[in-house]
PDB file of C-alpha atoms in Angstrom:
ATOM      1  CA  UNK F 776      57.888  93.503 -75.822  1.00 89.00           C
ATOM      2  CA  UNK F 777      58.688  91.329 -78.785  1.00 93.00           C
ATOM      3  CA  UNK F 778      60.124  87.922 -78.487  1.00 94.00           C
ATOM      4  CA  UNK F 779      63.494  88.766 -80.065  1.00 94.00           C
ATOM      5  CA  UNK F 780      63.759  91.602 -77.650  1.00 95.00           C
ATOM      6  CA  UNK F 781      63.170  89.279 -74.607  1.00 95.00           C
ATOM      7  CA  UNK F 782      65.666  86.530 -76.066  1.00 95.00           C
ATOM      8  CA  UNK F 783      68.225  89.437 -76.458  1.00 95.00           C
ATOM      9  CA  UNK F 784      67.705  90.282 -72.571  1.00 95.00           C
ATOM     10  CA  UNK F 785      68.455  86.739 -71.724  1.00 95.00           C
ATOM     11  CA  UNK F 786      71.535  86.688 -73.843  1.00 95.00           C
ATOM     12  CA  UNK F 787      72.715  89.958 -72.454  1.00 95.00           C
ATOM     13  CA  UNK F 788      72.130  88.234 -68.874  1.00 95.00           C
ATOM     14  CA  UNK F 789      69.761  91.410 -68.020  1.00 94.00           C
ATOM     15  CA  UNK F 790      67.570  90.313 -65.022  1.00 93.00           C
ATOM     16  CA  UNK F 791      64.593  92.270 -66.317  1.00 95.00           C
ATOM     17  CA  UNK F 792      64.101  89.467 -68.891  1.00 95.00           C
ATOM     18  CA  UNK F 793      62.469  87.374 -66.187  1.00 95.00           C
ATOM     19  CA  UNK F 794      60.096  90.251 -65.271  1.00 95.00           C
ATOM     20  CA  UNK F 795      59.101  90.847 -68.933  1.00 96.00           C
ATOM     21  CA  UNK F 796      58.694  87.169 -69.668  1.00 96.00           C
ATOM     22  CA  UNK F 797      56.474  86.746 -66.563  1.00 96.00           C
ATOM     23  CA  UNK F 798      54.369  89.768 -67.839  1.00 96.00           C
ATOM     24  CA  UNK F 799      54.038  88.360 -71.280  1.00 96.00           C
ATOM     25  CA  UNK F 800      53.950  84.566 -70.748  1.00 96.00           C
ATOM     26  CA  UNK F 801      53.096  84.123 -67.055  1.00 96.00           C
ATOM     27  CA  UNK F 802      49.286  83.461 -67.527  1.00 95.00           C
ATOM     28  CA  UNK F 803      50.112  81.059 -70.382  1.00 95.00           C
ATOM     29  CA  UNK F 804      52.690  79.030 -68.531  1.00 95.00           C
ATOM     30  CA  UNK F 805      50.488  79.009 -65.322  1.00 95.00           C
ATOM     31  CA  UNK F 806      47.530  77.669 -67.284  1.00 93.00           C
ATOM     32  CA  UNK F 807      49.686  74.766 -68.729  1.00 92.00           C
ATOM     33  CA  UNK F 808      51.028  74.119 -65.183  1.00 94.00           C
ATOM     34  CA  UNK F 809      47.587  74.336 -63.521  1.00 92.00           C
ATOM     35  CA  UNK F 810      45.977  71.912 -65.933  1.00 89.00           C
ATOM     36  CA  UNK F 811      48.528  69.249 -65.088  1.00 89.00           C
ATOM     37  CA  UNK F 812      48.916  70.000 -61.454  1.00 90.00           C
ATOM     38  CA  UNK F 813      45.573  71.333 -60.287  1.00 87.00           C
ATOM     39  CA  UNK F 814      47.192  73.069 -57.347  1.00 90.00           C
ATOM     40  CA  UNK F 815      47.731  76.892 -57.480  1.00 93.00           C
ATOM     41  CA  UNK F 816      51.028  76.686 -55.440  1.00 94.00           C
ATOM     42  CA  UNK F 817      52.476  73.830 -57.259  1.00 94.00           C
ATOM     43  CA  UNK F 818      51.809  75.400 -60.660  1.00 94.00           C
ATOM     44  CA  UNK F 819      53.135  78.892 -59.437  1.00 95.00           C
ATOM     45  CA  UNK F 820      56.484  76.948 -58.239  1.00 95.00           C
ATOM     46  CA  UNK F 821      56.717  75.407 -61.924  1.00 96.00           C
ATOM     47  CA  UNK F 822      56.322  78.832 -63.455  1.00 96.00           C
ATOM     48  CA  UNK F 823      59.048  80.167 -61.344  1.00 96.00           C
ATOM     49  CA  UNK F 824      61.108  77.204 -62.277  1.00 96.00           C
ATOM     50  CA  UNK F 825      60.329  77.791 -65.866  1.00 96.00           C
ATOM     51  CA  UNK F 826      61.814  81.249 -65.808  1.00 96.00           C
ATOM     52  CA  UNK F 827      65.023  79.883 -63.846  1.00 95.00           C
ATOM     53  CA  UNK F 828      65.296  77.028 -66.605  1.00 95.00           C
ATOM     54  CA  UNK F 829      65.004  79.666 -69.424  1.00 95.00           C
ATOM     55  CA  UNK F 830      67.555  81.789 -67.749  1.00 95.00           C
ATOM     56  CA  UNK F 831      69.985  78.776 -67.367  1.00 94.00           C
ATOM     57  CA  UNK F 832      69.466  77.735 -71.076  1.00 93.00           C
ATOM     58  CA  UNK F 833      69.493  81.025 -72.837  1.00 93.00           C
ATOM     59  CA  UNK F 834      72.211  81.234 -73.910  1.00 90.00           C
ATOM     60  CA  UNK F 835      73.305  78.945 -75.683  1.00 91.00           C
ATOM     61  CA  UNK F 836      69.507  78.133 -76.782  1.00 88.00           C
ATOM     62  CA  UNK F 837      68.071  80.752 -79.200  1.00 91.00           C
ATOM     63  CA  UNK F 838      64.444  79.574 -79.483  1.00 91.00           C
ATOM     64  CA  UNK F 839      62.524  80.222 -82.778  1.00 89.00           C
ATOM     65  CA  UNK F 840      59.347  80.599 -80.858  1.00 90.00           C
ATOM     66  CA  UNK F 841      59.721  81.731 -77.269  1.00 94.00           C
ATOM     67  CA  UNK F 842      56.107  80.879 -76.610  1.00 92.00           C
ATOM     68  CA  UNK F 843      56.520  77.257 -77.500  1.00 90.00           C
ATOM     69  CA  UNK F 844      59.916  76.980 -75.864  1.00 93.00           C
ATOM     70  CA  UNK F 845      58.470  78.329 -72.522  1.00 95.00           C
ATOM     71  CA  UNK F 846      55.508  76.198 -72.804  1.00 92.00           C
ATOM     72  CA  UNK F 847      57.548  72.991 -73.248  1.00 92.00           C
ATOM     73  CA  UNK F 848      59.675  73.853 -70.262  1.00 94.00           C
ATOM     74  CA  UNK F 849      56.704  74.636 -68.142  1.00 94.00           C
ATOM     75  CA  UNK F 850      54.771  71.548 -69.235  1.00 92.00           C
ATOM     76  CA  UNK F 851      57.935  69.128 -68.820  1.00 92.00           C
ATOM     77  CA  UNK F 852      58.525  70.577 -65.145  1.00 94.00           C
ATOM     78  CA  UNK F 853      54.856  70.260 -64.327  1.00 93.00           C
ATOM     79  CA  UNK F 854      54.786  66.762 -65.407  1.00 90.00           C
ATOM     80  CA  UNK F 855      57.944  65.889 -63.503  1.00 90.00           C
ATOM     81  CA  UNK F 856      56.533  67.608 -60.435  1.00 91.00           C
ATOM     82  CA  UNK F 857      53.163  65.686 -60.769  1.00 88.00           C
ATOM     83  CA  UNK F 858      54.923  62.271 -60.964  1.00 85.00           C
ATOM     84  CA  UNK F 859      57.132  63.131 -58.066  1.00 86.00           C
ATOM     85  CA  UNK F 860      54.104  64.154 -55.877  1.00 84.00           C
ATOM     86  CA  UNK F 861      52.049  61.075 -57.108  1.00 76.00           C
ATOM     87  CA  UNK F 862      54.805  58.359 -56.995  1.00 69.00           C
ATOM     88  CA  UNK F 863      53.425  55.108 -55.996  1.00 53.00           C
ATOM     89  CA  UNK F 864      49.810  56.369 -56.370  1.00 54.00           C
ATOM     90  CA  UNK F 865      47.068  56.288 -59.028  1.00 50.00           C
ATOM     91  CA  UNK F 866      44.950  59.213 -59.560  1.00 51.00           C
ATOM     92  CA  UNK F 867      42.500  59.668 -62.338  1.00 50.00           C
ATOM     93  CA  UNK F 868      43.561  63.297 -63.431  1.00 59.00           C
ATOM     94  CA  UNK F 869      46.824  63.620 -65.297  1.00 59.00           C
ATOM     95  CA  UNK F 870      47.647  59.983 -64.849  1.00 58.00           C
ATOM     96  CA  UNK F 871      44.677  59.153 -67.063  1.00 61.00           C
ATOM     97  CA  UNK F 872      45.767  61.724 -69.541  1.00 63.00           C
ATOM     98  CA  UNK F 873      49.144  60.469 -69.713  1.00 61.00           C
ATOM     99  CA  UNK F 874      48.327  56.870 -69.845  1.00 63.00           C
ATOM    100  CA  UNK F 875      45.958  57.481 -72.804  1.00 67.00           C
ATOM    101  CA  UNK F 876      49.030  58.251 -74.960  1.00 64.00           C
ATOM    102  CA  UNK F 877      51.029  55.274 -73.737  1.00 63.00           C
ATOM    103  CA  UNK F 878      49.601  53.024 -76.577  1.00 60.00           C
ATOM    104  CA  UNK F 879      50.779  55.497 -79.255  1.00 62.00           C
ATOM    105  CA  UNK F 880      54.087  56.987 -77.871  1.00 57.00           C
ATOM    106  CA  UNK F 881      56.193  54.800 -75.716  1.00 55.00           C
ATOM    107  CA  UNK F 882      58.154  56.400 -72.626  1.00 52.00           C
ATOM    108  CA  UNK F 883      61.789  55.692 -73.313  1.00 51.00           C
ATOM    109  CA  UNK F 884      64.409  57.189 -71.124  1.00 51.00           C
ATOM    110  CA  UNK F 885      67.468  55.547 -72.541  1.00 47.00           C
ATOM    111  CA  UNK F 886      70.289  57.502 -74.250  1.00 48.00           C
ATOM    112  CA  UNK F 887      69.527  55.742 -77.479  1.00 53.00           C
ATOM    113  CA  UNK F 888      65.991  57.258 -77.363  1.00 53.00           C
ATOM    114  CA  UNK F 889      67.184  60.804 -78.126  1.00 56.00           C
ATOM    115  CA  UNK F 890      67.417  60.273 -81.863  1.00 58.00           C
ATOM    116  CA  UNK F 891      64.226  58.200 -81.839  1.00 65.00           C
ATOM    117  CA  UNK F 892      62.436  60.995 -79.984  1.00 66.00           C
ATOM    118  CA  UNK F 893      63.610  63.405 -82.612  1.00 73.00           C
ATOM    119  CA  UNK F 894      62.244  61.051 -85.301  1.00 77.00           C
ATOM    120  CA  UNK F 895      59.003  60.739 -83.524  1.00 78.00           C
ATOM    121  CA  UNK F 896      58.715  64.435 -83.039  1.00 79.00           C
ATOM    122  CA  UNK F 897      59.079  64.966 -86.843  1.00 85.00           C
ATOM    123  CA  UNK F 898      56.591  62.193 -87.569  1.00 86.00           C
ATOM    124  CA  UNK F 899      54.029  63.557 -84.937  1.00 88.00           C
ATOM    125  CA  UNK F 900      54.362  67.028 -86.423  1.00 88.00           C
ATOM    126  CA  UNK F 901      53.645  65.596 -89.927  1.00 91.00           C
ATOM    127  CA  UNK F 902      50.600  63.889 -88.606  1.00 93.00           C
ATOM    128  CA  UNK F 903      49.300  66.927 -86.879  1.00 93.00           C
ATOM    129  CA  UNK F 904      49.780  68.907 -90.033  1.00 94.00           C
ATOM    130  CA  UNK F 905      47.625  66.422 -91.954  1.00 93.00           C
ATOM    131  CA  UNK F 906      44.708  66.610 -89.444  1.00 94.00           C
ATOM    132  CA  UNK F 907      41.958  69.116 -90.075  1.00 94.00           C
ATOM    133  CA  UNK F 908      42.243  72.264 -87.815  1.00 93.00           C
ATOM    134  CA  UNK F 909      39.577  71.301 -85.364  1.00 93.00           C
ATOM    135  CA  UNK F 910      40.886  67.836 -84.779  1.00 94.00           C
ATOM    136  CA  UNK F 911      44.428  69.369 -84.565  1.00 94.00           C
ATOM    137  CA  UNK F 912      43.282  71.814 -81.999  1.00 92.00           C
ATOM    138  CA  UNK F 913      41.424  69.228 -79.758  1.00 94.00           C
ATOM    139  CA  UNK F 914      44.383  66.925 -79.793  1.00 93.00           C
ATOM    140  CA  UNK F 915      46.845  69.608 -78.840  1.00 90.00           C
ATOM    141  CA  UNK F 916      44.643  71.114 -76.297  1.00 89.00           C
ATOM    142  CA  UNK F 917      44.018  67.663 -74.687  1.00 90.00           C
ATOM    143  CA  UNK F 918      47.454  66.323 -74.851  1.00 87.00           C
ATOM    144  CA  UNK F 919      49.798  69.185 -74.836  1.00 85.00           C
ATOM    145  CA  UNK F 920      48.030  71.779 -72.635  1.00 84.00           C
ATOM    146  CA  UNK F 921      46.288  69.066 -70.660  1.00 85.00           C
ATOM    147  CA  UNK F 922      42.647  70.742 -70.882  1.00 86.00           C
ATOM    148  CA  UNK F 923      40.257  68.704 -68.819  1.00 86.00           C
ATOM    149  CA  UNK F 924      37.838  66.722 -71.183  1.00 89.00           C
ATOM    150  CA  UNK F 925      34.725  68.262 -69.870  1.00 90.00           C
ATOM    151  CA  UNK F 926      36.002  71.887 -70.437  1.00 90.00           C
ATOM    152  CA  UNK F 927      37.322  70.849 -73.904  1.00 92.00           C
ATOM    153  CA  UNK F 928      33.990  68.981 -74.811  1.00 94.00           C
ATOM    154  CA  UNK F 929      31.992  72.135 -73.812  1.00 93.00           C
ATOM    155  CA  UNK F 930      34.183  74.524 -75.802  1.00 92.00           C
ATOM    156  CA  UNK F 931      33.922  72.030 -78.851  1.00 93.00           C
ATOM    157  CA  UNK F 932      30.123  71.874 -78.578  1.00 94.00           C
ATOM    158  CA  UNK F 933      30.255  68.001 -77.805  1.00 94.00           C
ATOM    159  CA  UNK F 934      29.441  65.849 -75.110  1.00 94.00           C
ATOM    160  CA  UNK F 935      32.203  64.312 -72.987  1.00 92.00           C
ATOM    161  CA  UNK F 936      31.304  60.819 -74.569  1.00 93.00           C
ATOM    162  CA  UNK F 937      31.662  62.288 -78.150  1.00 94.00           C
ATOM    163  CA  UNK F 938      34.839  63.778 -77.202  1.00 94.00           C
ATOM    164  CA  UNK F 939      36.199  60.764 -75.689  1.00 92.00           C
ATOM    165  CA  UNK F 940      35.333  58.806 -78.844  1.00 94.00           C
ATOM    166  CA  UNK F 941      36.994  61.535 -81.088  1.00 94.00           C
ATOM    167  CA  UNK F 942      40.181  61.409 -78.748  1.00 93.00           C
ATOM    168  CA  UNK F 943      40.152  57.641 -79.076  1.00 93.00           C
ATOM    169  CA  UNK F 944      39.932  57.663 -82.767  1.00 94.00           C
ATOM    170  CA  UNK F 945      42.688  60.066 -83.064  1.00 94.00           C
ATOM    171  CA  UNK F 946      45.022  58.168 -80.912  1.00 92.00           C
ATOM    172  CA  UNK F 947      44.365  55.020 -83.038  1.00 92.00           C
ATOM    173  CA  UNK F 948      45.109  57.091 -86.247  1.00 93.00           C
ATOM    174  CA  UNK F 949      48.270  58.271 -84.532  1.00 91.00           C
ATOM    175  CA  UNK F 950      49.282  54.851 -83.597  1.00 88.00           C
ATOM    176  CA  UNK F 951      48.689  53.603 -87.172  1.00 89.00           C
ATOM    177  CA  UNK F 952      50.502  56.568 -88.715  1.00 90.00           C
ATOM    178  CA  UNK F 953      53.510  55.761 -86.502  1.00 85.00           C
ATOM    179  CA  UNK F 954      53.676  52.238 -87.466  1.00 84.00           C
ATOM    180  CA  UNK F 955      53.237  53.184 -91.160  1.00 86.00           C
ATOM    181  CA  UNK F 956      56.339  55.411 -90.581  1.00 83.00           C
ATOM    182  CA  UNK F 957      58.251  52.644 -89.135  1.00 80.00           C
ATOM    183  CA  UNK F 958      58.093  53.719 -85.416  1.00 76.00           C
ATOM    184  CA  UNK F 959      57.940  50.468 -83.434  1.00 70.00           C
ATOM    185  CA  UNK F 960      55.497  50.884 -80.322  1.00 65.00           C
TER     186      UNK F 960
END
């Protein structure tokens, strides 16, 4: 089923939208959640919550890319659940992944930050567009999808050390780019 047909089902409040969405995007959203949470049960819960959030937000939302929209919901719900489950604790997995970006992109939760976040998103998208395809894929797979460094290194034909160095250089490039664009860190 095409995305525009799925969105139309949500707008028509047709409950089959959830089943069709799960059929088309279930594995995709599960992979995102599983990479973050590493628990099958928690990932399944986040995927179910993703369908509920999609149901609650469409309408009024009419996403241009349903895949990206659902992926963002699944990712945000997974990160929220991860933080809830690991409050007051430090674990190397997702905590390390999130902390790697702290120097580049600050975590602001104030009302004022909404406009700043939109600006950061636009600048980040421009930066990603200027990367070569391989670096863009590595960056997005690591920091959006949460792919494990060892898996990503293997897929890219690199050692983990080479990948680590590459990710460090990309984060530094991003930090400098954000500063050049007037984004205060």
